[in-house]
Short mmCIF file of C-alpha atoms in Angstrom, two decimals:
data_model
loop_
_atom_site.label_atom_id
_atom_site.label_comp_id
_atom_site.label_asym_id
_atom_site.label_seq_id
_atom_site.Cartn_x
_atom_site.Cartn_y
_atom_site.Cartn_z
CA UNK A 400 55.62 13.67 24.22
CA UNK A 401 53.76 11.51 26.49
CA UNK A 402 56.31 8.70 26.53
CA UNK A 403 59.59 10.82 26.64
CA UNK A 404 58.00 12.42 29.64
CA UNK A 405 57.12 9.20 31.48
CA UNK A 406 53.11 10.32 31.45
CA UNK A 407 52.14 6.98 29.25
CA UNK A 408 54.67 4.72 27.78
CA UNK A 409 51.96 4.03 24.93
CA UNK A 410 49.42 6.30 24.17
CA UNK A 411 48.11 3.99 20.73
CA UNK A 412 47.43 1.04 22.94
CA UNK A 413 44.74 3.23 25.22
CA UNK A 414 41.61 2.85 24.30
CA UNK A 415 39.15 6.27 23.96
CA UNK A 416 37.90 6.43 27.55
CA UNK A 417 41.53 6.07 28.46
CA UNK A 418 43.28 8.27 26.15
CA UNK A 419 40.47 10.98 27.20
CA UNK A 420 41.29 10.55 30.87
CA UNK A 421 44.66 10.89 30.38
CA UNK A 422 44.65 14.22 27.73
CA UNK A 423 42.04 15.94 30.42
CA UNK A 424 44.72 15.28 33.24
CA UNK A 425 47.34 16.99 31.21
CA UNK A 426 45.20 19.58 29.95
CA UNK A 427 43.94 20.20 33.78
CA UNK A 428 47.83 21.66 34.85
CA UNK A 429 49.99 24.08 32.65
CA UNK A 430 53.27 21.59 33.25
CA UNK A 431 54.88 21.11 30.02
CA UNK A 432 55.37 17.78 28.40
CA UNK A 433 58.31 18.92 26.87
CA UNK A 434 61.80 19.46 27.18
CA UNK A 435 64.30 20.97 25.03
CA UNK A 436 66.99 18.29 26.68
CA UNK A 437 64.52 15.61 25.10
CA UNK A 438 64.81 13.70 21.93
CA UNK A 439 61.95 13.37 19.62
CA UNK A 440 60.88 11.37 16.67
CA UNK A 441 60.97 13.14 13.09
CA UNK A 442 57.59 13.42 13.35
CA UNK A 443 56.77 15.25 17.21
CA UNK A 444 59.91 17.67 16.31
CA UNK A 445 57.49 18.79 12.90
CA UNK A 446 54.60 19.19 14.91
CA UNK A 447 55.66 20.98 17.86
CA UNK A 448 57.85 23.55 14.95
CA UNK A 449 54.54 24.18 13.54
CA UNK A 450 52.79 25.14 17.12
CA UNK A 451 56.48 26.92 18.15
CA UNK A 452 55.68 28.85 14.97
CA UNK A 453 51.98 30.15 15.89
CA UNK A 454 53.03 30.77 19.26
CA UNK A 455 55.78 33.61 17.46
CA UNK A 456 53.64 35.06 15.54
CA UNK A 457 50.81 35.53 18.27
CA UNK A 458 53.96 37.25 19.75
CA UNK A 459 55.12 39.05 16.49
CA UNK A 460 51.80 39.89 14.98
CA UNK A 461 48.80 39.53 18.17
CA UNK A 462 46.82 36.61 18.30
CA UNK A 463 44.06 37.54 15.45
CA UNK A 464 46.99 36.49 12.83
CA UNK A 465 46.09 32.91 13.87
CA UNK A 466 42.88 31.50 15.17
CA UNK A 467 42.46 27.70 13.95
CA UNK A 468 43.96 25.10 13.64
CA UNK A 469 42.48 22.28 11.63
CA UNK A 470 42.53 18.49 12.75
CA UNK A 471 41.71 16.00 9.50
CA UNK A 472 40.08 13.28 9.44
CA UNK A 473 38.78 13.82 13.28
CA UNK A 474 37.59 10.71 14.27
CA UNK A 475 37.46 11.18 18.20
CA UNK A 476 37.16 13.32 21.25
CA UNK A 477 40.37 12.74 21.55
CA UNK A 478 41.87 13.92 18.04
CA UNK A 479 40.45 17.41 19.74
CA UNK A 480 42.06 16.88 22.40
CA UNK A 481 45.92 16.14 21.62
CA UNK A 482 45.90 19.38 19.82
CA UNK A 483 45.34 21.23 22.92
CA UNK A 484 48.18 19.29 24.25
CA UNK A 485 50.61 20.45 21.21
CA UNK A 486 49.20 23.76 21.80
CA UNK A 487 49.58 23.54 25.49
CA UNK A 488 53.66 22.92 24.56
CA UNK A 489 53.85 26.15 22.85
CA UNK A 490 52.23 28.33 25.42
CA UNK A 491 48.85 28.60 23.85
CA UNK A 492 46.69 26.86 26.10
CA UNK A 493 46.25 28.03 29.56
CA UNK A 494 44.66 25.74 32.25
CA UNK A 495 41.12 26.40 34.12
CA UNK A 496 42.03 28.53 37.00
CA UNK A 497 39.82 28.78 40.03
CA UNK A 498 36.31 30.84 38.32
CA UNK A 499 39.02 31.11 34.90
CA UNK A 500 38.25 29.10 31.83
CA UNK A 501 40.45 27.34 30.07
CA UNK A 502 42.48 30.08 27.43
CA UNK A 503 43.62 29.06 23.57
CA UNK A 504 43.53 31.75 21.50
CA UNK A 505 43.52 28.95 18.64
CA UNK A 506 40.66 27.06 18.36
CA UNK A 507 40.51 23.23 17.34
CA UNK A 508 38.28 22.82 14.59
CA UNK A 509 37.46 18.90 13.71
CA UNK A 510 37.42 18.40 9.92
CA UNK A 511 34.71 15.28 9.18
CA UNK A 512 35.93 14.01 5.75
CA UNK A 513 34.70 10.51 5.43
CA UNK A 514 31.33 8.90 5.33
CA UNK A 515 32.40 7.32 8.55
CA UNK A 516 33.56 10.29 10.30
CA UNK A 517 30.57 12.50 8.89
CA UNK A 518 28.02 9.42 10.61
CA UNK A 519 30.58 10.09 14.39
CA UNK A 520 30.79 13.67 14.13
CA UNK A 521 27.63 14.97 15.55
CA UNK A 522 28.36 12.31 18.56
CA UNK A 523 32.05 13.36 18.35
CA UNK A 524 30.61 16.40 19.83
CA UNK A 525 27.95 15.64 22.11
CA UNK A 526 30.79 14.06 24.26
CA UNK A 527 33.20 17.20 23.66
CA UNK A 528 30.53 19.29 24.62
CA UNK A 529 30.38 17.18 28.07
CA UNK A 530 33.85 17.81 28.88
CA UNK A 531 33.25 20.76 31.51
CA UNK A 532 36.56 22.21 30.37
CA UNK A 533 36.35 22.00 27.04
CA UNK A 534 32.33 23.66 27.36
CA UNK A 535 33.94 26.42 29.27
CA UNK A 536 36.82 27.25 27.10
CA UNK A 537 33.59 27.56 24.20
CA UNK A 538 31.57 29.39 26.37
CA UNK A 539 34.54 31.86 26.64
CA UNK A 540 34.38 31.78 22.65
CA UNK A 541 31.46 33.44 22.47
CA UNK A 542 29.82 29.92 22.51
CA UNK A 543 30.58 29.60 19.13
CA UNK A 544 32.49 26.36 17.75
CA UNK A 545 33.18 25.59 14.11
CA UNK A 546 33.06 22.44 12.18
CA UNK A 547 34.12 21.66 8.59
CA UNK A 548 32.70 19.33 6.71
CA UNK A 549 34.50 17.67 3.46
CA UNK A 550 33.12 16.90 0.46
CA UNK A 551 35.79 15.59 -1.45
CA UNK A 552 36.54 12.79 0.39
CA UNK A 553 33.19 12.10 1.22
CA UNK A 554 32.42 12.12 -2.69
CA UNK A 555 35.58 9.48 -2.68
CA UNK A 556 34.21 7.72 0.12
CA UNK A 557 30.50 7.24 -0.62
CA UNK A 558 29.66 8.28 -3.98
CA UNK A 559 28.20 11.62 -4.88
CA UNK A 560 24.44 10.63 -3.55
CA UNK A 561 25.48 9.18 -0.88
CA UNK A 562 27.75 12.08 0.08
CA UNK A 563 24.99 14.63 -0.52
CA UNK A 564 22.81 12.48 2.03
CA UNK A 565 25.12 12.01 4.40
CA UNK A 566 26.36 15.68 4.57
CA UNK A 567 23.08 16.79 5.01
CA UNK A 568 22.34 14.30 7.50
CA UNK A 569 25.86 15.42 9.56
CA UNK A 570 24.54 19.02 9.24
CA UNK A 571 20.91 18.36 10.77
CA UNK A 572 22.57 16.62 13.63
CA UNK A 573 25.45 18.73 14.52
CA UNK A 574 22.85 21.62 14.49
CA UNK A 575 20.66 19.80 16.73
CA UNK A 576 24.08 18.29 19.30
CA UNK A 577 24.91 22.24 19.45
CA UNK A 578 21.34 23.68 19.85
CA UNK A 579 20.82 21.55 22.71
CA UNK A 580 24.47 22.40 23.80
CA UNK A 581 23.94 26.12 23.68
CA UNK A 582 26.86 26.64 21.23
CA UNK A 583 26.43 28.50 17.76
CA UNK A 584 27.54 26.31 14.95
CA UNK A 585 29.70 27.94 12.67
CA UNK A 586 30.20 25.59 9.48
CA UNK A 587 32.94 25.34 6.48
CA UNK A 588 32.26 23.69 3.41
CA UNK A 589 35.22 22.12 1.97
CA UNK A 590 34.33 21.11 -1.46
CA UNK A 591 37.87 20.01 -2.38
CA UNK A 592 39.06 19.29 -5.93
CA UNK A 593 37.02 16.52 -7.21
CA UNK A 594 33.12 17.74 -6.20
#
């Protein structure tokens, strides 16, 4: 999206700070990325039909009959971020306006799967959290956010004790990056098939 619109030629080679930057920019105006003149890889045409599809049946069915949509293996501020930006495409995310917050009546919910991303998450969203926009659009959730945390993989990961330890260590922390945030934590336990 970002290259066939001439935002960023190539998005991969960013690092963090700069992919960040960048999604807050776009997230900041309610200009498309998109075109229906455009041509799009296999991949971007599958992933804006999916975000096409929740945006007809918040119009079919109201927006309760879709509320999350879940990003695996979230490894980054910015995983949270580009799904705003599909979102965004579709119609479901409105930009801050004047005393407005942000609007997404779907909210992005980072799945930490591996021992590695279980260690990043609480950080993960200490620096969300810092992102006034993304603060505001929680604080107009009820300041309420929800994280899911997977066992399976973990299990795969680590090992089964060092799973258990490091799930409970993810938990602690995340409770303590939201308490100090002001935002309810509101967990899921994916156990998988193999815990």
């Amino acid at each position: 999206l970002l290259s066939v619109a001439g935002v960023e030629a190539d998005y991969s080679a960013l690092d963090e700070q700069a992919r960040v930057a960048l999604l807050r920019r776009e997230l900041a105006s309610d200009r498309p990325l998109g075109s229906r003149f455009s041509d799009y890889s296999e991949e971007t045409a599958k992933e804006l039909a999916i975000v096409e599809a929740a945006a007809e049946a918040h119009r079919r069915y109201g927006p309760a009959c879709i509320t999350h949509y879940l990003i695996s293996k979230a490894e980054s501020v910015s995983d949270m971020l580009e799904v705003n930006i599909l979102l965004k495409e579709a119609g479901l995310w409105r930009a801050a306006k004047g005393d407005e917050p942000p609007h997404a009546p779907i909210m992005s919910i980072p799945l930490f799967e591996t021992i590695g991303d279980l260690r990043n998450g609480p950080a993960i969203m200490q620096r969300l959290f810092a992102l006034p926009a993304y603060r505001a659009l929680v604080a107009s959730r009820d300041d309420e956010q929800e994280v899911m945390l997977g066992y399976s993989d973990s299990n795969k990961d680590g090992g089964f004790l060092t799973s258990g330890w490091e799930l409970y260590k993810a938990e602690v922390d995340l409770a303590r990056v939201f308490e100090n945030a002001g935002v309810r934590l509101r967990l899921f336990h994916g156990r998988g098939g193999s815990v």
